[in-house]
Coordinates of C-alpha atoms in Angstrom, one line a residue:
Chain A
X830 CA 0.0 0.0 -0.2
X831 CA 1.4 3.4 -1.0
X832 CA 2.1 6.1 1.4
X833 CA -0.9 8.3 0.7
X834 CA -3.5 5.5 1.6
X835 CA -1.6 5.0 4.6
X836 CA -1.5 8.4 5.6
X837 CA -5.3 8.8 4.7
X838 CA -6.4 5.6 6.8
X839 CA -4.5 7.0 9.4
X840 CA -6.0 9.9 9.3
X841 CA -9.3 8.6 9.6
X842 CA -8.6 6.5 12.6
X843 CA -7.1 9.9 14.2
X844 CA -10.3 11.4 13.4
X845 CA -12.2 9.0 15.1
X846 CA -10.0 9.0 18.3
X847 CA -10.1 12.7 18.5
X848 CA -14.1 12.8 18.2
X849 CA -15.0 9.3 19.5
X850 CA -18.5 10.2 20.5
X851 CA -20.1 8.3 17.9
X852 CA -18.7 4.8 18.6
X853 CA -18.6 5.5 22.2
X854 CA -22.2 6.4 22.1
X855 CA -22.9 3.2 20.0
X856 CA -20.9 1.0 22.6
X857 CA -22.7 2.7 25.6
X858 CA -26.0 1.8 23.8
X859 CA -25.3 -1.5 23.4
X860 CA -24.5 -2.3 27.0
X861 CA -27.5 -0.5 28.3
X862 CA -29.6 -2.7 25.8
X863 CA -28.0 -5.6 27.4
X864 CA -28.5 -4.3 30.9
X865 CA -32.1 -3.5 30.6
X866 CA -33.2 -6.2 28.4
X867 CA -31.7 -9.0 30.7
X868 CA -33.0 -7.2 34.0
X869 CA -36.3 -6.9 32.6
X870 CA -36.8 -10.1 30.7
X871 CA -34.0 -12.0 31.9
X872 CA -36.4 -14.4 34.1
X873 CA -38.0 -16.0 31.0
X874 CA -34.3 -17.3 30.4
X875 CA -35.1 -20.5 32.3
X876 CA -37.4 -21.7 29.3
X877 CA -36.0 -24.3 27.5
X878 CA -36.2 -22.3 24.2
X879 CA -33.4 -20.1 25.7
X880 CA -30.9 -23.1 25.7
X881 CA -28.4 -23.5 28.7
X882 CA -26.9 -19.9 28.2
X883 CA -30.1 -18.4 29.5
X884 CA -31.6 -15.1 28.4
X885 CA -28.1 -13.2 28.5
X886 CA -26.5 -15.3 26.0
X887 CA -29.6 -15.4 23.8
X888 CA -30.1 -11.4 23.8
X889 CA -26.3 -10.7 23.6
X890 CA -26.5 -10.7 19.9
X891 CA -28.6 -7.7 19.7
X892 CA -26.1 -5.6 21.3
X893 CA -23.7 -6.8 18.8
X894 CA -25.8 -5.5 16.0
X895 CA -26.8 -2.3 17.8
X896 CA -23.4 -1.4 18.3
X897 CA -22.5 -1.2 14.5
X898 CA -25.8 0.7 14.1
X899 CA -24.6 3.3 16.4
X900 CA -21.4 3.9 15.0
X901 CA -21.6 3.3 11.3
X902 CA -22.6 7.0 10.3
X903 CA -19.0 7.9 11.5
X904 CA -17.7 7.7 8.1
X905 CA -20.3 9.7 6.4
X906 CA -19.9 12.2 9.1
X907 CA -16.0 12.8 8.5
X908 CA -16.8 12.8 4.8
X909 CA -19.3 15.4 5.3
X910 CA -17.2 17.5 7.6
X911 CA -14.4 17.5 4.8
X912 CA -16.9 18.6 2.1
X913 CA -18.3 21.5 4.4
X914 CA -15.0 22.6 5.1
X915 CA -13.8 22.2 1.7
X916 CA -11.0 20.4 2.5
X917 CA -12.3 17.2 0.6
X918 CA -11.2 19.0 -2.6
X919 CA -7.8 19.7 -1.4
X920 CA -7.6 15.9 -0.8
X921 CA -9.2 15.2 -4.3
X922 CA -6.4 17.2 -5.8
X923 CA -3.8 15.1 -4.3
X924 CA -2.1 12.3 -5.8
X925 CA -3.8 9.9 -3.8
X926 CA -6.1 7.4 -5.6
X927 CA -9.5 9.0 -5.4
X928 CA -11.1 5.7 -4.1
X929 CA -9.0 5.9 -1.0
X930 CA -10.5 9.4 0.0
X931 CA -14.0 7.1 0.6
X932 CA -12.2 4.0 1.9
X933 CA -10.2 5.6 4.6
X934 CA -13.2 7.1 6.8
X935 CA -14.9 3.7 6.3
X936 CA -11.9 1.5 7.3
X937 CA -11.7 3.8 10.6
X938 CA -15.4 3.3 11.3
X939 CA -14.7 -0.4 10.7
X940 CA -11.9 -1.0 12.9
X941 CA -13.6 1.1 15.8
X942 CA -16.6 -1.3 15.4
X943 CA -14.3 -4.4 15.7
X944 CA -12.5 -3.0 18.6
X945 CA -15.8 -2.0 20.4
X946 CA -17.2 -5.7 19.2
X947 CA -14.1 -7.1 20.9
X948 CA -14.6 -5.3 24.1
X949 CA -18.4 -6.2 24.4
X950 CA -17.5 -9.9 23.7
X951 CA -15.0 -9.9 26.6
X952 CA -17.6 -8.2 28.8
X953 CA -20.0 -10.8 27.9
X954 CA -17.7 -13.5 28.5
X955 CA -17.1 -11.9 32.3
X956 CA -21.0 -12.0 32.9
X957 CA -21.5 -15.5 31.6
X958 CA -22.3 -15.3 27.7
X959 CA -21.7 -18.7 26.6
X960 CA -19.5 -19.5 23.4
X961 CA -20.4 -22.7 21.7
X962 CA -17.4 -23.3 19.8
X963 CA -14.9 -21.3 22.2
X964 CA -12.7 -19.0 20.4
X965 CA -14.0 -19.8 17.1
X966 CA -17.5 -18.4 18.0
X967 CA -15.8 -15.2 19.1
X968 CA -13.8 -15.0 15.6
X969 CA -17.6 -16.1 14.0
X970 CA -19.5 -13.1 15.8
X971 CA -16.5 -10.5 15.0
X972 CA -16.7 -12.0 11.0
X973 CA -20.5 -11.2 11.1
X974 CA -20.2 -7.9 13.0
X975 CA -17.5 -6.9 10.2
X976 CA -19.7 -7.7 7.4
X977 CA -22.8 -6.1 9.2
X978 CA -21.0 -2.9 10.0
X979 CA -19.5 -2.7 6.0
X980 CA -23.0 -3.0 5.1
X981 CA -24.2 -0.2 7.1
X982 CA -20.8 2.2 6.7
X983 CA -20.6 1.8 3.0
X984 CA -24.7 2.8 2.4
X985 CA -24.3 5.5 4.8
X986 CA -21.3 6.8 3.3
X987 CA -22.5 6.7 -0.2
X988 CA -25.8 8.5 0.5
X989 CA -23.9 11.4 2.5
X990 CA -21.7 11.5 -0.7
X991 CA -24.6 11.8 -3.2
X992 CA -26.6 14.3 -1.0
X993 CA -24.1 15.9 0.4
X994 CA -26.4 16.3 3.8
X995 CA -24.9 15.9 6.9
X996 CA -28.1 14.7 8.3
X997 CA -28.4 12.0 5.6
X998 CA -25.3 9.5 7.1
X999 CA -28.1 8.6 9.9
X1000 CA -30.9 7.4 7.1
X1001 CA -29.5 3.9 6.9
X1002 CA -29.4 3.4 10.8
X1003 CA -33.0 5.0 10.9
X1004 CA -34.0 2.9 8.1
X1005 CA -32.5 -0.4 9.5
X1006 CA -33.8 0.3 12.9
X1007 CA -37.5 -0.8 12.6
X1008 CA -36.1 -4.2 11.2
X1009 CA -34.7 -4.9 14.8
X1010 CA -38.1 -5.3 16.1
X1011 CA -39.7 -7.2 13.0
X1012 CA -37.3 -10.0 14.0
X1013 CA -36.5 -12.6 16.8
X1014 CA -34.9 -9.9 18.9
X1015 CA -36.4 -10.9 22.1
X1016 CA -37.8 -14.3 21.9
X1017 CA -37.0 -17.3 19.7
X1018 CA -39.3 -18.2 16.8
X1019 CA -41.3 -20.6 18.7
X1020 CA -42.4 -18.3 21.4
X1021 CA -43.5 -15.5 19.0
X1022 CA -47.4 -16.1 18.8
X1023 CA -48.1 -13.0 16.1
X1024 CA -48.0 -14.9 12.5
X1025 CA -47.3 -11.5 10.7
X1026 CA -44.3 -10.9 12.7
X1027 CA -43.1 -14.5 12.2
X1028 CA -43.7 -14.4 8.4
X1029 CA -42.0 -10.7 8.3
X1030 CA -39.1 -12.3 10.4
X1031 CA -38.2 -14.9 7.6
X1032 CA -37.6 -11.9 5.1
X1033 CA -35.8 -9.7 7.3
X1034 CA -32.0 -10.3 7.0
X1035 CA -31.6 -9.0 10.5
X1036 CA -33.1 -12.4 11.6
X1037 CA -30.2 -14.3 10.0
X1038 CA -27.3 -12.3 11.6
X1039 CA -29.6 -12.4 14.8
X1040 CA -29.8 -16.3 14.8
X1041 CA -26.3 -17.0 13.0
X1042 CA -24.7 -15.4 16.2
X1043 CA -27.0 -17.5 18.5
X1044 CA -25.8 -20.3 16.9
X1045 CA -22.3 -19.3 17.8
X1046 CA -22.9 -18.2 21.1
X1047 CA -26.2 -19.5 23.0
X1048 CA -26.4 -22.4 20.6
X1049 CA -30.1 -22.0 19.9
X1050 CA -29.9 -21.9 16.3
X1051 CA -28.9 -24.1 13.4
X1052 CA -25.9 -23.6 11.4
X1053 CA -27.7 -22.7 8.3
X1054 CA -28.7 -19.4 9.8
X1055 CA -24.9 -18.5 10.1
X1056 CA -24.5 -19.5 6.5
X1057 CA -27.2 -17.8 5.2
X1058 CA -26.0 -14.7 7.0
X1059 CA -22.7 -15.3 5.8
X1060 CA -23.9 -15.4 2.2
X1061 CA -26.3 -12.1 2.5
X1062 CA -24.0 -9.8 4.4
X1063 CA -21.0 -10.6 2.0
X1064 CA -23.3 -9.5 -0.9
X1065 CA -24.5 -6.6 0.9
X1066 CA -21.1 -5.4 1.8
X1067 CA -20.0 -6.2 -1.9
X1068 CA -22.8 -3.9 -2.8
X1069 CA -22.5 -1.2 -0.3
X1070 CA -18.8 -0.7 -1.1
X1071 CA -19.4 -0.6 -4.8
X1072 CA -22.1 2.0 -3.9
X1073 CA -19.9 4.0 -1.8
X1074 CA -17.1 4.0 -4.2
X1075 CA -19.5 4.9 -7.4
X1076 CA -20.8 7.8 -5.2
X1077 CA -17.2 9.1 -4.8
X1078 CA -17.6 10.2 -8.6
X1079 CA -21.0 12.2 -7.7
X1080 CA -19.4 14.6 -5.6
X1081 CA -19.8 18.0 -6.6
X1082 CA -16.3 19.7 -6.1
Chain B
X1095 CA 8.9 27.7 -27.2
X1096 CA 6.1 24.6 -26.4
X1097 CA 3.0 25.7 -24.8
X1098 CA 3.0 24.5 -21.2
X1099 CA -1.0 24.6 -21.2
X1100 CA -2.6 23.8 -24.2
X1101 CA -6.0 24.2 -24.7
X1102 CA -8.4 23.4 -27.8
X1103 CA -12.1 23.7 -28.4
X1104 CA -13.2 23.2 -25.0
X1105 CA -17.0 22.9 -24.3
X1106 CA -18.9 22.3 -21.2
X1107 CA -22.5 22.3 -20.4
X1108 CA -24.1 22.0 -17.1
X1109 CA -26.8 19.8 -16.3
X1110 CA -29.1 22.9 -15.5
X1111 CA -28.6 23.9 -19.3
X1112 CA -25.6 26.5 -18.7
X1113 CA -23.4 26.5 -21.5
X1114 CA -20.1 27.5 -19.3
X1115 CA -17.5 26.9 -22.2
X1116 CA -18.2 27.5 -25.6
X1117 CA -15.2 26.3 -27.6
X1118 CA -12.4 28.0 -25.5
X1119 CA -8.8 27.6 -26.9
X1120 CA -5.5 29.2 -25.1
X1121 CA -1.9 28.3 -25.0
X1122 CA 0.1 29.4 -22.0
X1123 CA 3.6 29.3 -22.2
X1124 CA 6.4 27.8 -19.7
X1125 CA 7.0 30.3 -16.9
X1126 CA 4.5 32.8 -18.4
X1127 CA 2.4 35.0 -15.8
X1128 CA -1.0 34.5 -17.4
X1129 CA -4.3 36.1 -16.1
X1130 CA -7.6 35.1 -17.1
X1131 CA -10.2 37.9 -16.7
X1132 CA -14.0 37.9 -17.1
X1133 CA -17.1 39.2 -15.4
X1134 CA -18.8 36.8 -12.8
X1135 CA -20.3 33.6 -14.8
X1136 CA -17.8 34.1 -17.4
X1137 CA -16.8 30.5 -17.5
X1138 CA -13.2 31.0 -15.6
X1139 CA -13.7 28.8 -12.8
X1140 CA -15.2 26.0 -15.2
X1141 CA -12.1 26.2 -17.0
X1142 CA -9.7 26.2 -14.0
X1143 CA -11.8 23.4 -12.5
X1144 CA -11.6 21.0 -15.9
X1145 CA -7.9 22.1 -16.0
X1146 CA -7.4 20.8 -12.6
X1147 CA -9.2 17.4 -13.1
X1148 CA -12.0 18.5 -10.4
X1149 CA -14.7 18.4 -13.4
X1150 CA -14.8 16.8 -16.6
X1151 CA -15.1 18.7 -20.1
X1152 CA -17.9 17.5 -22.6
X1153 CA -15.4 18.0 -25.5
X1154 CA -12.2 19.5 -27.1
X1155 CA -8.7 18.7 -25.5
X1156 CA -6.2 20.1 -23.4
X1157 CA -2.7 19.2 -22.1
X1158 CA -0.8 20.2 -19.3
X1159 CA 3.1 19.7 -19.8
X1160 CA 2.1 17.6 -22.7
X1161 CA 0.3 15.3 -20.4
X1162 CA -3.6 14.7 -20.6
X1163 CA -4.8 15.4 -17.4
X1164 CA -7.8 12.9 -18.0
X1165 CA -5.6 10.2 -18.7
X1166 CA -3.1 10.7 -15.8
X1167 CA -4.8 13.0 -13.0
X1168 CA -2.4 11.8 -10.3
X1169 CA 1.0 12.5 -12.8
X1170 CA -1.0 16.0 -13.2
X1171 CA -1.5 16.5 -9.5
X1172 CA 2.2 16.0 -8.7
X1173 CA 3.0 19.2 -11.1
X1174 CA 0.5 21.4 -10.5
X1175 CA -0.8 23.7 -7.4
X1176 CA -4.3 24.9 -7.0
X1177 CA -5.3 27.8 -4.9
X1178 CA -9.1 28.3 -5.6
X1179 CA -11.7 30.7 -4.5
X1180 CA -12.9 28.9 -1.3
X1181 CA -10.7 27.8 1.5
X1182 CA -9.6 24.2 1.6
X1183 CA -8.6 23.6 5.1
X1184 CA -9.2 21.3 7.8
X1185 CA -10.4 23.7 10.6
X1186 CA -9.5 20.8 13.4
X1187 CA -5.7 20.5 12.6
X1188 CA -2.9 22.8 13.2
X1189 CA -1.3 25.1 10.7
X1190 CA 1.8 23.1 10.9
X1191 CA 0.4 19.6 10.9
X1192 CA -1.9 20.6 7.9
X1193 CA 1.4 21.8 6.0
X1194 CA 3.3 18.6 7.0
X1195 CA 0.5 16.2 5.9
X1196 CA 0.1 17.8 2.5
X1197 CA 3.9 17.6 1.8
X1198 CA 3.9 13.6 3.1
X1199 CA 0.5 13.3 1.0
X1200 CA 2.5 14.5 -2.2
X1201 CA 5.3 12.2 -1.3
X1202 CA 7.6 14.2 0.8
X1203 CA 9.7 12.3 3.6
X1204 CA 8.9 13.3 7.1
X1205 CA 12.0 15.7 7.3
X1206 CA 11.6 17.3 3.9
X1207 CA 7.8 17.6 4.6
X1208 CA 9.0 19.5 8.1
X1209 CA 11.5 21.6 6.2
X1210 CA 9.0 22.5 3.5
X1211 CA 6.8 23.5 6.2
X1212 CA 8.9 25.9 8.1
X1213 CA 9.9 27.3 4.6
X1214 CA 6.3 28.2 4.0
X1215 CA 5.3 29.2 7.4
X1216 CA 8.0 31.9 7.1
X1217 CA 7.1 32.9 4.0
X1218 CA 3.4 33.6 4.6
X1219 CA 4.4 35.0 7.9
X1220 CA 2.5 32.2 10.0
X1221 CA 4.9 31.9 12.3
X1222 CA 3.4 32.9 15.5
X1223 CA 0.0 31.0 14.0
X1224 CA 1.7 27.6 13.7
X1225 CA 0.6 25.7 16.6
X1226 CA -2.8 27.3 16.3
X1227 CA -5.8 25.3 14.9
X1228 CA -7.0 26.5 11.4
X1229 CA -10.3 27.2 12.9
X1230 CA -8.8 29.8 15.3
X1231 CA -7.1 31.8 12.6
X1232 CA -8.6 35.0 11.2
X1233 CA -9.7 35.2 7.7
X1234 CA -6.9 36.8 6.1
X1235 CA -4.5 34.0 7.9
X1236 CA -6.8 31.2 6.7
X1237 CA -6.5 32.8 3.2
X1238 CA -2.4 32.5 3.7
X1239 CA -2.6 29.4 4.9
X1240 CA -4.8 28.0 1.9
X1241 CA -2.5 29.3 -0.3
X1242 CA 0.5 28.3 1.2
X1243 CA -0.7 24.6 1.2
X1244 CA -1.0 24.8 -2.5
X1245 CA 2.5 25.3 -3.1
X1246 CA 4.0 22.6 -0.4
X1247 CA 4.9 20.2 -3.1
X1248 CA 7.0 22.9 -5.5
X1249 CA 4.5 22.8 -8.1
X1250 CA 5.7 23.7 -11.8
X1251 CA 2.2 25.4 -12.8
X1252 CA 0.0 27.2 -10.1
X1253 CA -3.7 27.6 -10.8
X1254 CA -5.0 30.7 -8.7
X1255 CA -8.5 31.2 -8.6
X1256 CA -9.3 34.5 -6.9
X1257 CA -6.7 33.7 -4.6
X1258 CA -6.6 36.8 -2.7
X1259 CA -10.2 37.6 -2.0
X1260 CA -10.3 38.2 1.8
X1261 CA -7.1 39.3 2.2
X1262 CA -6.0 42.5 3.9
X1263 CA -3.4 44.7 1.7
X1264 CA -0.4 43.5 3.8
X1265 CA -1.3 39.9 3.3
X1266 CA -2.1 40.6 -0.5
X1267 CA 1.6 42.4 -0.9
X1268 CA 3.1 39.4 1.0
X1269 CA 1.1 36.6 -1.3
X1270 CA 2.3 38.4 -4.3
X1271 CA 6.1 38.8 -3.2
X1272 CA 6.2 34.9 -2.9
X1273 CA 4.4 34.3 -6.3
X1274 CA 6.3 36.7 -8.3
X1275 CA 9.5 35.1 -6.7
X1276 CA 8.2 31.8 -7.7
X1277 CA 7.5 33.0 -11.1
X1278 CA 10.7 34.8 -11.9
X1279 CA 13.1 33.0 -9.9
X1280 CA 12.0 29.3 -10.2
X1281 CA 10.3 29.7 -13.4
X1282 CA 6.8 28.5 -12.0
X1283 CA 4.0 28.9 -14.4
X1284 CA 1.0 31.1 -13.0
X1285 CA -2.5 30.9 -14.1
X1286 CA -4.5 33.4 -12.3
X1287 CA -8.1 34.4 -12.5
X1288 CA -9.0 37.6 -10.7
X1289 CA -11.4 40.5 -10.2
X1290 CA -8.4 42.7 -8.9
X1291 CA -7.3 44.2 -12.2
X1292 CA -4.7 46.1 -10.4
X1293 CA -3.0 42.9 -9.3
X1294 CA -3.3 41.6 -12.9
X1295 CA -1.6 44.3 -14.6
X1296 CA 1.1 44.8 -12.1
X1297 CA 2.1 41.0 -12.2
X1298 CA 0.9 39.3 -15.6
X1299 CA 2.7 39.3 -18.6
X1300 CA 0.1 37.5 -20.8
X1301 CA -3.7 38.0 -20.7
X1302 CA -7.2 36.3 -21.9
X1303 CA -10.6 37.9 -21.6
X1304 CA -13.3 35.6 -21.3
X1305 CA -17.1 36.5 -21.6
X1306 CA -20.2 34.2 -22.0
X1307 CA -17.9 31.1 -22.1
X1308 CA -16.0 32.4 -24.9
X1309 CA -12.4 33.9 -25.3
X1310 CA -13.1 37.5 -26.7
X1311 CA -9.5 38.5 -26.4
X1312 CA -6.0 36.3 -25.9
X1313 CA -2.8 38.3 -25.7
X1314 CA -0.7 40.7 -24.0
X1315 CA -2.1 43.5 -21.6
X1316 CA -0.8 46.3 -23.5
X1317 CA -2.0 44.9 -26.6
X1318 CA -5.6 44.9 -25.0
X1319 CA -5.2 48.3 -23.9
X1320 CA -4.3 49.5 -27.2
X1321 CA -7.1 47.5 -28.8
X1322 CA -9.5 49.2 -26.9
X1323 CA -8.1 52.6 -27.0
X1324 CA -5.6 53.1 -29.3
X1325 CA -5.5 57.0 -28.7
X1326 CA -5.1 57.1 -24.8
X1327 CA -3.2 55.2 -22.3
X1328 CA -6.0 53.8 -20.1
X1329 CA -5.3 51.2 -16.8
X1330 CA -6.3 47.6 -17.4
X1331 CA -9.0 48.6 -15.3
X1332 CA -10.8 51.0 -17.5
X1333 CA -9.9 49.4 -20.6
X1334 CA -11.4 46.0 -19.0
X1335 CA -14.6 48.3 -17.9
X1336 CA -14.9 49.9 -21.5
X1337 CA -14.5 46.5 -23.4
X1338 CA -17.3 44.6 -21.2
X1339 CA -19.8 47.5 -21.3
X1340 CA -19.3 48.0 -25.2
X1341 CA -19.9 44.1 -25.3
X1342 CA -22.9 44.3 -23.2
X1343 CA -24.2 47.3 -25.4
X1344 CA -23.8 45.5 -28.4
X1345 CA -25.6 42.2 -27.0
X1346 CA -28.6 44.8 -25.9
X1347 CA -28.7 46.0 -29.5
X1348 CA -28.7 42.6 -30.9
X1349 CA -31.6 41.5 -28.4

C-alpha cells in the first residue's frame, strides 16, 4: 500500500480518536440494551427455548448489532465535515487515488466497530455469555459484525456523498432500526405468537445475523442461519462498498 | 517555445443547461504569468476546474506539460498547485500539521515535509500561528494558509482562482511577493483568475478575456489596452470596463 493511502487511513483513525462520540455512544447504547433487556425480561431465560446460556446469551447478539448501528454513520460524518470545510477538494487534488478518500474513513469506522465488538465480547464472557465453539465462536461473531458494519457504513457513506447532507449519514441507521423489532430479537421463533411477525422475520435479513450469532453463542439456532447470514451480508457488503465508491464520482467538487 | 498549457475547443454544459464553455482555446507558455479575466459567470472557474481535473469537459482537448490530465490525473496533481476561491482547510488541524500532512501526501519524507512547512510558514508570515488550529485563524490568515498549502509540493504550474479574496493589503502584498519570486526565480507558470485588475496588470505578462464562455481576447495586456483605446493610455481596469460595457451594449442592440 502506498504512503498516501496509509496517511489517509491513519488520518481517518485519528479523526475517530479525536472525536470518539459516535462509537462510544454506540458502545454505551449496546451495553444499555444488554443491561435493561436482561434485567427486565431475563427471568424467562429459564425456558428451554433459550438454551443453557440463558437469556443473557440469547439477547447478547442484539448488543453486537446495535453497536455497529450506533457507529456506522461515522465515515459519512467525516466525509461530510471534509466536504463542508472544502478540505475534501484539497484531498481530491492530491495524487492519492480517489477511492481511498472514501475507503479511509470507512476503514476507520470498521476498525472501531471491531474494537468495540471485541470489548463487548470480553464483557459478555465475564458476565457469563456462552461461546458454543470457544474462540471460534468469538471469531465468527467478529466476522458477522464486520460484514454488518461494512454494509451499514458503505451505504451510509454513499448516501452522504450523493446528497451532501449531514443528516443523511444517519438514514441507513434509521431505515434499519425498525428491522430490529421485526425479527426474533427478544424471543425465539417458537415463542412468537403473531403470525405476521413470524412471516416478516423470515424475510428480514437481521433475523439471519441474529440467529447466526445465536448459533455461535447460545447455541439455540442451527448452522444454516449462520451460513445464510454469511452469504447475505457478504453480498450486501460488496454492494455497499460498490455504492460508496461509485458515489465518490457523483461528488460536486 | 512549446506551450505548457494547451487548450483546444473546450466545451462544457452543466446539467441545468448552462453552457459554461463554448469552444475555449488558449496557449500558455512555460514560466508565463497569465491572467484570465472576465465578469462573474464568464466560465473562468469552470475552465480552471476542468484543467485541474475537478470536473470533466464535454468535448475538446487540453494538455498540461504535454500530459493529458484526464488520462493521468495523479501525474498532473504532482506538477500543479491549486488555490481556489474557497478555503480548503481542515479546521480541526494546526497550521503546521496541515502543511506537513500535505507534504507527506505528495510524497515528501517526514524531514522534507517539516523543512518545507517551516519554509512556507515563514514565507507566508504564519510563524506565530503555526501551532494554532486552522479554525482559530483570522480570515486573512486562513487565506494565507490555503494558498501556502498549494505550494507545499513545489508545483511547476500554479492555478490561482481569485486567490487574494479576503486578504488585507499587507497579506496581499506578501502573497504576491511569494508568487512573483516563484514565477521569476524558479520559472513557475502562473494561471491567475482575478477580479482585482490592478493585481493582474502589475504582475501578469499575458492575458485572456472571457465573456459568456468564450475567449474574446487573448494576447498581451498592452495589446488589449491598445485595442480598446488606441489613442489614450488607459489602465487595465478602465480598458476592461470600457470593453465589457461595449460588449453588453452590442448584445442589448442585437436583442
